[in-house]
PDB file of N, CA, C and O in Angstrom:
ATOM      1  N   UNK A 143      -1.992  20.620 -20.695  1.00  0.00           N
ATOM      2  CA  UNK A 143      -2.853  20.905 -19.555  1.00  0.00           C
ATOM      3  C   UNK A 143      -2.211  20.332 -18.291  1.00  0.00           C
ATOM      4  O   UNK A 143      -1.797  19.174 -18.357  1.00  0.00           O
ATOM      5  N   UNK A 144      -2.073  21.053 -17.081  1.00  0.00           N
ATOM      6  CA  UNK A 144      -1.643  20.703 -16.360  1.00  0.00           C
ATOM      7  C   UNK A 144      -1.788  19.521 -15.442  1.00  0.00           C
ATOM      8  O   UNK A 144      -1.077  18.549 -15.183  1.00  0.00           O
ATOM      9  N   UNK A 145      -3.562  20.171 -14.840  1.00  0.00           N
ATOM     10  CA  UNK A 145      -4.222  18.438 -14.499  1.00  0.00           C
ATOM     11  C   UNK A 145      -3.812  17.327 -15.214  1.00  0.00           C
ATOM     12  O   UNK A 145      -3.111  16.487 -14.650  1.00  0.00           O
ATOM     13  N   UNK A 146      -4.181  17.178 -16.506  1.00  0.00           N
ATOM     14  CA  UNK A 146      -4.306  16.084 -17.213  1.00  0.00           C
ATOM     15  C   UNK A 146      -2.939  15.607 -17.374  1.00  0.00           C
ATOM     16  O   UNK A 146      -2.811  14.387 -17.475  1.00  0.00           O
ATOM     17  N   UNK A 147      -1.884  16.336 -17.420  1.00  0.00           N
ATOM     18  CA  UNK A 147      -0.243  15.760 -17.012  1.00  0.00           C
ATOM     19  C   UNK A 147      -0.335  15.124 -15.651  1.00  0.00           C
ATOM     20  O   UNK A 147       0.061  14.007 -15.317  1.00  0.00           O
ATOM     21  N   UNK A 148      -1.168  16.414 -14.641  1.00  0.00           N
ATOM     22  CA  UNK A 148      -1.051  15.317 -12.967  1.00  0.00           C
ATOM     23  C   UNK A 148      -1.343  14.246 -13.017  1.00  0.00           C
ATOM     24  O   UNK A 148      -0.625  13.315 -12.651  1.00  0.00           O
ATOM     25  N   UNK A 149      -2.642  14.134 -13.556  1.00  0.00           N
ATOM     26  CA  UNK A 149      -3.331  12.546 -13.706  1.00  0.00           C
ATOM     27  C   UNK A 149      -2.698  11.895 -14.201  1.00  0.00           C
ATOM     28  O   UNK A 149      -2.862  10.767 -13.737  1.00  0.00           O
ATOM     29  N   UNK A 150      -1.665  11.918 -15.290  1.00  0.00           N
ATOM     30  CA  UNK A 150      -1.295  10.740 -15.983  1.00  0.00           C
ATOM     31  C   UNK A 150      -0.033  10.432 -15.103  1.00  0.00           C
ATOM     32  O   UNK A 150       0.422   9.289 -15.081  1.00  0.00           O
ATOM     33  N   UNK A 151       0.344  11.109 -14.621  1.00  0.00           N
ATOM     34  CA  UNK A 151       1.256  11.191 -13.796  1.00  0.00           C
ATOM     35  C   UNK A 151       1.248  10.071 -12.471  1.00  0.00           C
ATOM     36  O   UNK A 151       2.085   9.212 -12.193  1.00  0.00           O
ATOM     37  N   UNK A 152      -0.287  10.504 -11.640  1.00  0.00           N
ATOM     38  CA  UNK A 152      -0.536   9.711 -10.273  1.00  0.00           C
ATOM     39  C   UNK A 152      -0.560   8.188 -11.203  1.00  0.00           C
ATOM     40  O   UNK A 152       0.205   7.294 -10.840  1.00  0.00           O
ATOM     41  N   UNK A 153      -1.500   7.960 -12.433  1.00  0.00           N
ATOM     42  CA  UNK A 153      -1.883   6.527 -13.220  1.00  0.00           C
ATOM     43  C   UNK A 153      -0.559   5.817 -13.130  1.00  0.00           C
ATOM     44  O   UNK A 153      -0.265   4.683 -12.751  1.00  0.00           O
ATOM     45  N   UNK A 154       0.247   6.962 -13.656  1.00  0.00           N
ATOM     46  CA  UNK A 154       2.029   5.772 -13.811  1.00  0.00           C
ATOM     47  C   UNK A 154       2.473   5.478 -12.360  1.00  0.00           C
ATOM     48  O   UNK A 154       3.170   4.506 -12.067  1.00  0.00           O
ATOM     49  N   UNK A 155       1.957   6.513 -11.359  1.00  0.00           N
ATOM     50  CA  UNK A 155       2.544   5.809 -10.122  1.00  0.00           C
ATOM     51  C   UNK A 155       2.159   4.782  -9.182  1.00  0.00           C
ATOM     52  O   UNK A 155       2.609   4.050  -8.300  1.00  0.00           O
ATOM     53  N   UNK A 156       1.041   5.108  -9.842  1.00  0.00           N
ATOM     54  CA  UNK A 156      -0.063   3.887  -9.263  1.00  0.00           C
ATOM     55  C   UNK A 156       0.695   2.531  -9.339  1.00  0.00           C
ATOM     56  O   UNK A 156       1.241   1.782  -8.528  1.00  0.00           O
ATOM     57  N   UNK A 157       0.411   2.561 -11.130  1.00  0.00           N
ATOM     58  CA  UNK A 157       0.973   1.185 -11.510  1.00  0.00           C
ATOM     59  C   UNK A 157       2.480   0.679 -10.958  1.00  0.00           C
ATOM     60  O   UNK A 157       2.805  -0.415 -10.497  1.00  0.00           O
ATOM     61  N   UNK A 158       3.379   2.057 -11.212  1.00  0.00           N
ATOM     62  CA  UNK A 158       4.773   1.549 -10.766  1.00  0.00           C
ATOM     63  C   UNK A 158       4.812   1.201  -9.477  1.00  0.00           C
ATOM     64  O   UNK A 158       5.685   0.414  -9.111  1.00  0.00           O
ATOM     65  N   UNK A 159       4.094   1.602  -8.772  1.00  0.00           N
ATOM     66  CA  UNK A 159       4.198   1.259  -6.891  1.00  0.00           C
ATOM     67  C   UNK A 159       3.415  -0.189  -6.504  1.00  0.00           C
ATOM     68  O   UNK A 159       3.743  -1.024  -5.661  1.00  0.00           O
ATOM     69  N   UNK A 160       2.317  -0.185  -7.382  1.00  0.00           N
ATOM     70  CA  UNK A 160       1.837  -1.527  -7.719  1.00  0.00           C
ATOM     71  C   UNK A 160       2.504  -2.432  -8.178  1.00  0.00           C
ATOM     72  O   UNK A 160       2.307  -3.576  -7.768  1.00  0.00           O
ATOM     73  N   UNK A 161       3.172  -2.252  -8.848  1.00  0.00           N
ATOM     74  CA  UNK A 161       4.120  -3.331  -9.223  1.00  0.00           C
ATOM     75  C   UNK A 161       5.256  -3.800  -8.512  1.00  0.00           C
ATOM     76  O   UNK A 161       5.744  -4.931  -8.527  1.00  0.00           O
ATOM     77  N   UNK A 162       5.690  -2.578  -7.757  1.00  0.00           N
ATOM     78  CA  UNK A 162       7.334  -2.825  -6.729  1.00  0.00           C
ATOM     79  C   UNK A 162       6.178  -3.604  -5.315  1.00  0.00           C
ATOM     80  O   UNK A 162       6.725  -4.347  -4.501  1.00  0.00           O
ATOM     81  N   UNK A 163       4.819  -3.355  -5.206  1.00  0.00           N
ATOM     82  CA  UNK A 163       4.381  -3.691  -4.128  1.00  0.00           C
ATOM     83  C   UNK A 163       4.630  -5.118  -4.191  1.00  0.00           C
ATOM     84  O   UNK A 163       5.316  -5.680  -3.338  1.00  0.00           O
ATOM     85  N   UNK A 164       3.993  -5.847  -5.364  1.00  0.00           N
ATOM     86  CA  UNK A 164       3.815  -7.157  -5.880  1.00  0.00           C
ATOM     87  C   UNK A 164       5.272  -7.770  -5.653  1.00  0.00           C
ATOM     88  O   UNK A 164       5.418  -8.796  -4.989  1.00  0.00           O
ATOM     89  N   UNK A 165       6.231  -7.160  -6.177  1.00  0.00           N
ATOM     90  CA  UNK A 165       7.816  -7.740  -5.918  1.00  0.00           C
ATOM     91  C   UNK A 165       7.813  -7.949  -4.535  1.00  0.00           C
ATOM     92  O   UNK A 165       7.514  -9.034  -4.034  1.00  0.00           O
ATOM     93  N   UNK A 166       8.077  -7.126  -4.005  1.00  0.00           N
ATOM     94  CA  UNK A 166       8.504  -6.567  -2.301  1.00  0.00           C
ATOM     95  C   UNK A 166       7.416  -8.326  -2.055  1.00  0.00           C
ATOM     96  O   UNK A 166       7.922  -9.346  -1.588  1.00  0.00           O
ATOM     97  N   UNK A 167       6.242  -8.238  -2.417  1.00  0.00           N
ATOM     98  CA  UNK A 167       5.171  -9.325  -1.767  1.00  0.00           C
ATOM     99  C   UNK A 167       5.674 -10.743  -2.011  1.00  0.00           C
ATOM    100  O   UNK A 167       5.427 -11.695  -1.272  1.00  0.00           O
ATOM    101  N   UNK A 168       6.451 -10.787  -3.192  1.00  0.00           N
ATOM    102  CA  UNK A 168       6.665 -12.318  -3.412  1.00  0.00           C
ATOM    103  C   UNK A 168       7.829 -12.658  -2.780  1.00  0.00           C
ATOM    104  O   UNK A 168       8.006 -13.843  -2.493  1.00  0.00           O
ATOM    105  N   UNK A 169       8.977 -11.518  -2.404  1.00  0.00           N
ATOM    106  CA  UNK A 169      10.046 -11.726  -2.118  1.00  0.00           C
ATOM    107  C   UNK A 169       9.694 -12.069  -0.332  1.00  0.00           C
ATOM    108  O   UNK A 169      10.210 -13.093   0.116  1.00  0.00           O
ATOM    109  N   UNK A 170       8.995 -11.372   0.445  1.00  0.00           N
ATOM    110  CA  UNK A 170       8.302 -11.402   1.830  1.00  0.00           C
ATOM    111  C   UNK A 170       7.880 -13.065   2.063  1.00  0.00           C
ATOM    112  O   UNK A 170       8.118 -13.720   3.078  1.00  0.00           O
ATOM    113  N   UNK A 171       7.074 -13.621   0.618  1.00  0.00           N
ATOM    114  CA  UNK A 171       6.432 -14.676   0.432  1.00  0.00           C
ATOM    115  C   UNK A 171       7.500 -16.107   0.744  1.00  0.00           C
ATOM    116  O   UNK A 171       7.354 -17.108   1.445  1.00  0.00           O
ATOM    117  N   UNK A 172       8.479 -15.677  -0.051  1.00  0.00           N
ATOM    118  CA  UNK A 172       9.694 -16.783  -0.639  1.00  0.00           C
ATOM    119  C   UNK A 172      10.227 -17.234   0.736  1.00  0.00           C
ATOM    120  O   UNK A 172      10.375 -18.377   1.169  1.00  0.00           O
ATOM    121  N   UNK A 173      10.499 -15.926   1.365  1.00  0.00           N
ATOM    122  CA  UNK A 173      11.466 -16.112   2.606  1.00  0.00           C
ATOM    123  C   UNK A 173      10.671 -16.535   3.567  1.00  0.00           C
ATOM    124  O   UNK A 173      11.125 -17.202   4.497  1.00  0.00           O
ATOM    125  N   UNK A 174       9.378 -16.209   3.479  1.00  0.00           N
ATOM    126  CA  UNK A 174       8.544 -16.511   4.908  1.00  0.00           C
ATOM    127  C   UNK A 174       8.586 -18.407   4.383  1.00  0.00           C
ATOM    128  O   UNK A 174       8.903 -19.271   5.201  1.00  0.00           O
ATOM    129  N   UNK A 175       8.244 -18.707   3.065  1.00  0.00           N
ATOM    130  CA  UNK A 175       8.353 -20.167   3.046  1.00  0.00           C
ATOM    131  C   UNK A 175       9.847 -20.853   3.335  1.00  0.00           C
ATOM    132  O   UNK A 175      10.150 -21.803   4.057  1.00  0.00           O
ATOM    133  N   UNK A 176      10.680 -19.968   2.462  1.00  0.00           N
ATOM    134  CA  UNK A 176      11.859 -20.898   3.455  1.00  0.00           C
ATOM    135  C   UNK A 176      12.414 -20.579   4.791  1.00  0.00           C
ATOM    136  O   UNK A 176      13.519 -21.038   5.080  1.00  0.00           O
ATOM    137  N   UNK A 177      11.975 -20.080   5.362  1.00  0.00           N
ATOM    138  CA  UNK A 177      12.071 -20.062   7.288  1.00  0.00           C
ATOM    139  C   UNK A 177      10.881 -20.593   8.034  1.00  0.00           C
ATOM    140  O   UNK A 177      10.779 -20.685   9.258  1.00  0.00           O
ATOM    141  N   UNK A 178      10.036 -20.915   7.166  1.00  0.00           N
ATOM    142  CA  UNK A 178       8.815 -21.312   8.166  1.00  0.00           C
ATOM    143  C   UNK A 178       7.646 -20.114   8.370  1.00  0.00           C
ATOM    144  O   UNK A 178       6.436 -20.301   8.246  1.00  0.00           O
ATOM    145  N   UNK A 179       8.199 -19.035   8.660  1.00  0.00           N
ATOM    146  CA  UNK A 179       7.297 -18.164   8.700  1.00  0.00           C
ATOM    147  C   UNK A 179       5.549 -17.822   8.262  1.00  0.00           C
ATOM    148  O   UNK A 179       5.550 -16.989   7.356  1.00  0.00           O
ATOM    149  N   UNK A 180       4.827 -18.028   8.459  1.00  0.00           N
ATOM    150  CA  UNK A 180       3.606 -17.933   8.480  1.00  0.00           C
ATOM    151  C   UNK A 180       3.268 -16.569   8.040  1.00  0.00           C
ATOM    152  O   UNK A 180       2.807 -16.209   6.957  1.00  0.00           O
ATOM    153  N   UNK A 181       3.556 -15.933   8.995  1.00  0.00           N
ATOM    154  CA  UNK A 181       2.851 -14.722   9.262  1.00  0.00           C
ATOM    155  C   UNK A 181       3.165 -13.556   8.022  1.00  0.00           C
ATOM    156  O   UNK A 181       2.417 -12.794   7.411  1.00  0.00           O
ATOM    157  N   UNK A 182       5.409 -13.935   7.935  1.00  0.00           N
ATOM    158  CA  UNK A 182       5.726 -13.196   6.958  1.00  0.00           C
ATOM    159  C   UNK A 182       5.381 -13.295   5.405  1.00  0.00           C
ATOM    160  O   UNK A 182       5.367 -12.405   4.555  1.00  0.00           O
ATOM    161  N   UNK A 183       5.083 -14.776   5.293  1.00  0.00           N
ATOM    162  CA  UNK A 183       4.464 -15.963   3.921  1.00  0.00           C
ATOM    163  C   UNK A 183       3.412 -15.133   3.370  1.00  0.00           C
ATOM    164  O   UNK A 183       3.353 -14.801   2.186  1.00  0.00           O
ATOM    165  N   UNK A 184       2.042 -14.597   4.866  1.00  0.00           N
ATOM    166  CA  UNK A 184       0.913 -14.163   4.422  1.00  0.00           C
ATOM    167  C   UNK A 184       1.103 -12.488   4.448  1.00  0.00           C
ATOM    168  O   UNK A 184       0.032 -11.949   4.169  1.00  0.00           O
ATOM    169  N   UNK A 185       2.010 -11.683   4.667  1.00  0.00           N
ATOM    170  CA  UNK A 185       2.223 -10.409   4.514  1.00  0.00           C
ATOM    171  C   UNK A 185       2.472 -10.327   3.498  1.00  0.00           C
ATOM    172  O   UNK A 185       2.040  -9.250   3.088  1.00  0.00           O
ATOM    173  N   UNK A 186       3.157 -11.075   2.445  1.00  0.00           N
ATOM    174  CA  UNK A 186       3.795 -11.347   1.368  1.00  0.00           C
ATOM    175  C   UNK A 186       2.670 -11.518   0.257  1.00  0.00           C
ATOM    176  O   UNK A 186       2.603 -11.033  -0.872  1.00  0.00           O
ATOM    177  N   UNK A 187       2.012 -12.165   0.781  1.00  0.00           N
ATOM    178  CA  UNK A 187       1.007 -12.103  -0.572  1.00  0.00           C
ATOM    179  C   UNK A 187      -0.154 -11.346  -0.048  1.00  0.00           C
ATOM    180  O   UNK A 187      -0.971 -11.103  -0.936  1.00  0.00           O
ATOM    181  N   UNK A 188      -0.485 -10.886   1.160  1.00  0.00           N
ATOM    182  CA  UNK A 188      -1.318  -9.646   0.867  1.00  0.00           C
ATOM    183  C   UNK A 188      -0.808  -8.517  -0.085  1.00  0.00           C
ATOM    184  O   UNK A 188      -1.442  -7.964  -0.984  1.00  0.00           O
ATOM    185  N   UNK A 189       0.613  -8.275   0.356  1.00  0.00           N
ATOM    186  CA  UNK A 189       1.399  -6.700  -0.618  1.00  0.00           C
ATOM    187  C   UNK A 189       1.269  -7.703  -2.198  1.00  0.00           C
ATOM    188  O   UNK A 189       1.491  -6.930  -3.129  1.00  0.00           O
ATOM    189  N   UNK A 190       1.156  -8.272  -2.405  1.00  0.00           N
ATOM    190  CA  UNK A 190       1.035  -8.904  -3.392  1.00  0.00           C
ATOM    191  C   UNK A 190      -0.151  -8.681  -4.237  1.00  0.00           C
ATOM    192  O   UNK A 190       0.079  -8.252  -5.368  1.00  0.00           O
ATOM    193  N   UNK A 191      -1.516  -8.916  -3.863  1.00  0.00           N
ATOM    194  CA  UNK A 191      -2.652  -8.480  -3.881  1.00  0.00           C
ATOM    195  C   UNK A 191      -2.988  -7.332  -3.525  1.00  0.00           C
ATOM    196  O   UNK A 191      -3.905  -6.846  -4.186  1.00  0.00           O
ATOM    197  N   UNK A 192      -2.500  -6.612  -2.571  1.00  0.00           N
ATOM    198  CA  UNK A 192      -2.652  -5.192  -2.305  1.00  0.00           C
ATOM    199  C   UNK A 192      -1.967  -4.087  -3.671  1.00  0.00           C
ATOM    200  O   UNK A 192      -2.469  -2.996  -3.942  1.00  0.00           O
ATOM    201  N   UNK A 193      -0.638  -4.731  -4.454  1.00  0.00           N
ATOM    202  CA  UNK A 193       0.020  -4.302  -5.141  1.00  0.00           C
ATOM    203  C   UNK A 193      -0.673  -4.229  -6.593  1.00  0.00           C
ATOM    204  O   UNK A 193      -0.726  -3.162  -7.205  1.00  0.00           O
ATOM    205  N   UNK A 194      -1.264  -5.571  -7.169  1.00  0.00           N
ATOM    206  CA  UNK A 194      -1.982  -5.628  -7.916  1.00  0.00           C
ATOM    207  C   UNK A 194      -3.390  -4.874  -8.584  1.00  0.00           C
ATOM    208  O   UNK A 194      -3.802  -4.578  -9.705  1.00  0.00           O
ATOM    209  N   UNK A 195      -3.870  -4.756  -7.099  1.00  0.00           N
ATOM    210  CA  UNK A 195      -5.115  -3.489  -7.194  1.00  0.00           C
ATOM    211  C   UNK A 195      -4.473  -2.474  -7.562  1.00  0.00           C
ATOM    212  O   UNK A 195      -4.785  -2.031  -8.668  1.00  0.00           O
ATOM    213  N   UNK A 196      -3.441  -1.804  -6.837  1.00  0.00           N
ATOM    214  CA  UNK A 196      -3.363  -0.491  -6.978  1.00  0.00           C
ATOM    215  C   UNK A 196      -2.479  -0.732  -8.804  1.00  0.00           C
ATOM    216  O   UNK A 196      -2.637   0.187  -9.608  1.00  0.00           O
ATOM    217  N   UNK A 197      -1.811  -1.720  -9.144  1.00  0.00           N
ATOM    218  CA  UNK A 197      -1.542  -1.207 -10.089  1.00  0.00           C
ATOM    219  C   UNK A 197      -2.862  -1.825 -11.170  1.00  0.00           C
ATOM    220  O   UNK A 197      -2.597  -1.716 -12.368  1.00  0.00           O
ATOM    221  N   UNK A 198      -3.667  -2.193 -10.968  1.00  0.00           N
ATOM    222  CA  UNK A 198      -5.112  -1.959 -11.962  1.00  0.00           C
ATOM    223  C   UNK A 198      -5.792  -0.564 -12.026  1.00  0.00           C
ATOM    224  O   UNK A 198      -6.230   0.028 -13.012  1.00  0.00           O
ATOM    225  N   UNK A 199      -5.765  -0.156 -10.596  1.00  0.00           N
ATOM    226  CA  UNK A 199      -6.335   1.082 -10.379  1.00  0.00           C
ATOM    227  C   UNK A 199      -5.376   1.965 -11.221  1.00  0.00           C
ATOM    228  O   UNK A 199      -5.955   2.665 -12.051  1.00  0.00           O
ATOM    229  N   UNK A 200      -4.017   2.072 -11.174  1.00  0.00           N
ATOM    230  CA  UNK A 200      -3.565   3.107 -12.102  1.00  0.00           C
ATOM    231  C   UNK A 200      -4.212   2.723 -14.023  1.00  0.00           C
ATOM    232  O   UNK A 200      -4.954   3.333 -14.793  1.00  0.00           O
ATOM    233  N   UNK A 201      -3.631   1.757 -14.087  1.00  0.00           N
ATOM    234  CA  UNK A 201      -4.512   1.395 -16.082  1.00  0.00           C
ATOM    235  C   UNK A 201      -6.131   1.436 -16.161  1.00  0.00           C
ATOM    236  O   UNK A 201      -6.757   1.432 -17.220  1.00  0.00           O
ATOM    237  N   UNK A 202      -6.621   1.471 -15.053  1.00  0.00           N
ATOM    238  CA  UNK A 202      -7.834   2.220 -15.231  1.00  0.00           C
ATOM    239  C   UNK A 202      -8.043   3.797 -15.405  1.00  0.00           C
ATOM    240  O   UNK A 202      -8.793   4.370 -16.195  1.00  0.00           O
ATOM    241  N   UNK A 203      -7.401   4.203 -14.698  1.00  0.00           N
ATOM    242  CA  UNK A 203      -7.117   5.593 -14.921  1.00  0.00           C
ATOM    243  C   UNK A 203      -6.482   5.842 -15.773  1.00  0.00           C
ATOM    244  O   UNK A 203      -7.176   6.673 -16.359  1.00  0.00           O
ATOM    245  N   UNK A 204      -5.538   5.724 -16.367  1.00  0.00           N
ATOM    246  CA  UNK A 204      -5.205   5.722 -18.405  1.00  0.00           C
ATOM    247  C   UNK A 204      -6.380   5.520 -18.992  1.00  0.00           C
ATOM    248  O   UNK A 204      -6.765   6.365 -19.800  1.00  0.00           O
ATOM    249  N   UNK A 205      -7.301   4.209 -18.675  1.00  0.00           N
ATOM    250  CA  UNK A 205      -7.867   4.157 -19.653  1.00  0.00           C
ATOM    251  C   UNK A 205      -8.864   5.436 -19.526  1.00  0.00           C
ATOM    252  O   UNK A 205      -9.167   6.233 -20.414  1.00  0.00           O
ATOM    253  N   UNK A 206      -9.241   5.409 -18.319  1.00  0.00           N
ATOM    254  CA  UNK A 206      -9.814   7.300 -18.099  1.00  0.00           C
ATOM    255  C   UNK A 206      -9.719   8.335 -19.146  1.00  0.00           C
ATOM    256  O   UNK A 206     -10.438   8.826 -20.017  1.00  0.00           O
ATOM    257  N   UNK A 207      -8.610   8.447 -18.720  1.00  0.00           N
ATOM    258  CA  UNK A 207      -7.884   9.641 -18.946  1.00  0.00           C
ATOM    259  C   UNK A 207      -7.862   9.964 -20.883  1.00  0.00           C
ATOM    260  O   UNK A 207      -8.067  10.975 -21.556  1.00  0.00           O
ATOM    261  N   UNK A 208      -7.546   8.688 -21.187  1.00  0.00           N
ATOM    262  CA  UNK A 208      -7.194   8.146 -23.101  1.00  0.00           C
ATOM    263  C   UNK A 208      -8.385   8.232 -23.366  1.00  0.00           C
ATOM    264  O   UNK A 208      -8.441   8.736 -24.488  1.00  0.00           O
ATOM    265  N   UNK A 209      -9.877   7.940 -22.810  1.00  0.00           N
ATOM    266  CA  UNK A 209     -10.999   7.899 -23.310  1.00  0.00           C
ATOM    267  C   UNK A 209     -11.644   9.913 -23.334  1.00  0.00           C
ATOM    268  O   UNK A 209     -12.295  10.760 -23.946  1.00  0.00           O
ATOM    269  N   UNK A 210     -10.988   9.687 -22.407  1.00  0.00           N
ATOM    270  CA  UNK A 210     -11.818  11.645 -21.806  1.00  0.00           C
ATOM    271  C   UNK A 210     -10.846  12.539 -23.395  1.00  0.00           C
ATOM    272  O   UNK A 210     -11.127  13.577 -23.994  1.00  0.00           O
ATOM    273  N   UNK A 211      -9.959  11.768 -23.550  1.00  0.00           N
ATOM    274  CA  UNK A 211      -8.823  12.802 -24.949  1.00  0.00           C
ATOM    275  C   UNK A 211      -9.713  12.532 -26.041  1.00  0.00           C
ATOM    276  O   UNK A 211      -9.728  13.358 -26.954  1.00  0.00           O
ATOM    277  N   UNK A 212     -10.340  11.686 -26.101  1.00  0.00           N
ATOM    278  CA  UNK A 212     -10.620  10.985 -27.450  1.00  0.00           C
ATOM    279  C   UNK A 212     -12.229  11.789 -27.544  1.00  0.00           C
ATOM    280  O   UNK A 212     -12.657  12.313 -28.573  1.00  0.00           O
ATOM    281  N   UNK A 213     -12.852  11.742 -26.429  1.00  0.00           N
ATOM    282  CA  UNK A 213     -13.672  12.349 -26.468  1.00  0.00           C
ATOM    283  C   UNK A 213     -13.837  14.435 -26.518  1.00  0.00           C
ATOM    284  O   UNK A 213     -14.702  15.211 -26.926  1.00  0.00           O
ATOM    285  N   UNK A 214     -12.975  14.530 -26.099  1.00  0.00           N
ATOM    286  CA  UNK A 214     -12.742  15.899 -26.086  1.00  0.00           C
ATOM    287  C   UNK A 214     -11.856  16.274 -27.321  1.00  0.00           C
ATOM    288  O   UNK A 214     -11.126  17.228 -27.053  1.00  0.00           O
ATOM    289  N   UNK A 215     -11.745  15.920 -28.279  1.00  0.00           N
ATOM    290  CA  UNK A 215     -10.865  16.200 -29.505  1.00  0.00           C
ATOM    291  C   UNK A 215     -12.026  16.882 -30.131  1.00  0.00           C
ATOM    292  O   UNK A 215     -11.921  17.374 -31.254  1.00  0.00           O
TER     293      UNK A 215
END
């Protein structure tokens, strides 16, 4: 089914972009602490937390998606 390939599709990107967000956030984090940086420290762990949601939001949507199969069999 096509949808149901899209969907599983956006779920993995969710998570994978969620996850590079979280990197990108700690690495923003590291450097803002060793320069002093404040501002870049706290950009860093917002994408951090911002990254995290979205990759929950994708394994919620698996679990969606795995429950809607199980039920429709």
């Amino acid at each position: 089914n096509h949808n149901e390939a899209k969907d599983k599709l956006d779920a993995m990107n969710d998570k994978t972009k969620g996850k590079f967000d979280q990197m990108k956030g700690n690495v923003k984090e590291e450097i803002g602490k060793m320069t002093n940086n404040n501002k870049l420290q706290a950009e860093g762990i917002v994408d951090q937390v911002m990254g995290k949601a979205q990759e929950i939001s994708g394994e919620i949507k698996e679990t969606i998606l795995d429950a809607k199969k199980k039920i429709t069999k």
